[in-house]
Amino acid sequence: QVEFYFSDSNLANDAFLLRSIEESADGLVSLSVICAFTRMRFHLRLSQTTPETIPKGVVAAVADVLRKSSFLKVSDDGMCLRVGRVHEMQKPEEVRAEVDARSLAVSPFSWKTTREEIEAFFESNCKILSVRVPRHPAVKAFSGYAIVEFASPEEAQRASGMGLNFKGADLKFQSKNRKRGNSVCLEICDSDCFSSFRDDYVKGLLVRFKLTKIEKGAQQESEKKAEEEKKDEEKEEDKSKDTEDKDGEAKEKTEKGTQSDAVIREDLKAVFQQYGSVKFVDFSKGETEGYIRFETPEDAGKARTAAVISDEGGLVIKDYLATLEALEG
């Protein structure tokens, strides 16, 4: 993790760390500061803390590990442990240009997808150096696309032509663009699924739903059983002849029934379209919750209202009850 902080991939874009290195006479940074970074606190199992409150024993243990690195160097000036690169980085502008040349913006990914999942997926298919998952600055929500840095421009080009598919979605690859200062401007944000995502999210277009299995009442089961018995009596004279056929048919119906009971995207879209235009359904078969993105806030409001005022307390989708919750920024 510390090597990544000081790598070309990260350092050229990390204003704080880059400034800390430039302000240091020997290019080294306090290891306590590094240990206070969010991901380092996670790896070290530390709660919210500051560089001053990081236990000295923890910092010393991290230093012992880093001394084995050929990329980093650790120095002790008698007061604190400090860490930095063995070799200085090129000019940040040059490094950024090189990183951009081998990086691609990839989409679409579910809003629940983690960086680790995306990283594991690409590592199993090609050679990569890093994965970033940009988030909306206002609501801290995953934007739906990832910035993947490949080992080389050639590897990036090869990956874009592999026809990769992530959890049922065909991935789209586009190059990065830094025309707006240090921010990454992506054409992918103009796509159907993610157009004006930053604005839409806070305007109530996104609705989260949870599916709960509906238990059939005893009376309904009893009536169904009585109806089946009546049909059996009417066909009693042909019973012996058709026994084998009926057994096979019953088994086939049971298997088909189990499959048809499962909720899929098309089922959700069919129900939610009754209340307005649905732009996107984020859901995987077998899961119990997902997200619906509507065309307008009014459409989303109609769906939520219908769910609240219904006798069942939600929207019925096959054998499941969907309860809705608006996501606001």
Phi, psi and omega in degrees: 000318180292323177298323178295319179305321184265002181287161176302322183302320184261316190299322182296339182249358182263094185300318183295309183293322179297318179293321180298321179291317181295327181279347180270137182296323182251009177076015180256151182237145179304129180293332177297323178296316180297319181293341180274354177295152186306308183292327177293319177300323179295312181295325182272358180058048178254144177279184178305121183208174179242164179305325182290335184259002177292127180304136181299326179296323179293314180298318180296321180295319178296320180299319179299322179290318184291336179295342179275352182280138176272350182266331183245160174229146181241133181233143178241111182269012179096340181247321179206157177276138180229155184224151178192181180283148174290316179247138181294151178279153175294182176300135182309321182296320180293318180295317179301319180297319179292318180296317180298324183295335181248014181246148178225148172271126185238137179204168000262150174235147177299150179294346180265356181291136180263162178299322181297322179294316180294318180298314180297322180298312182287326179296333179277351183242334182201180181265120181233160178253326180197163176225131176241144178238091181303142179239153177293124185296334184279320186243001178059031180263143177300132186283344180101355176230159180233148174261112183253122177263118181269171183294334181199164176301325180294321179292325177296318179294320179296317181297321182293340180258009183275349182065045184290145181230126181246112178051045176090355181251128176287124184280141177249139182243133175218151182285159179277163180215125183250031183295338181256070178061227183271351181283150181267115181260125186239131176295335183298337181290347179269001182291166184303319187283325188244010180299134181045041181300321184298326179277318185298320186302318185276353182263008175082023178280338184263127181237131176265139178232152176233136182258132177234131181295132179272122179279127179286137181290156181297324181295319180296320179294320180296316179296321180295319180294318179298320180295320179293321179295322179296318179295324179295321180295321181293334182254018186299325183294336179256011188300311184296326183287323188258008186304309183296319180297319181293321179298316179295320181293320181296319179296317180297319180295322180296316180295317180293324181295320179298319180290320184286341179287336183292137180275134178237173183305318183298324178296315181296316182296321181298321181286312184289336178291347176293341185251356179156184182282126180261123181271325186202141176241117179257096185198143176240139181304132180099344179277167183248000177209161181190195184224145176238131176249120182266166179289320182225157177299328180297319179297317179297321179296321179298317181296316180295320179295316180299322180292322183289318186273353180291151180298328183281343182088014180181186179263131181276123177232105187056236180262025182233154176249124181259118174260142188246149178217126180284142176256115182247148179278000000 
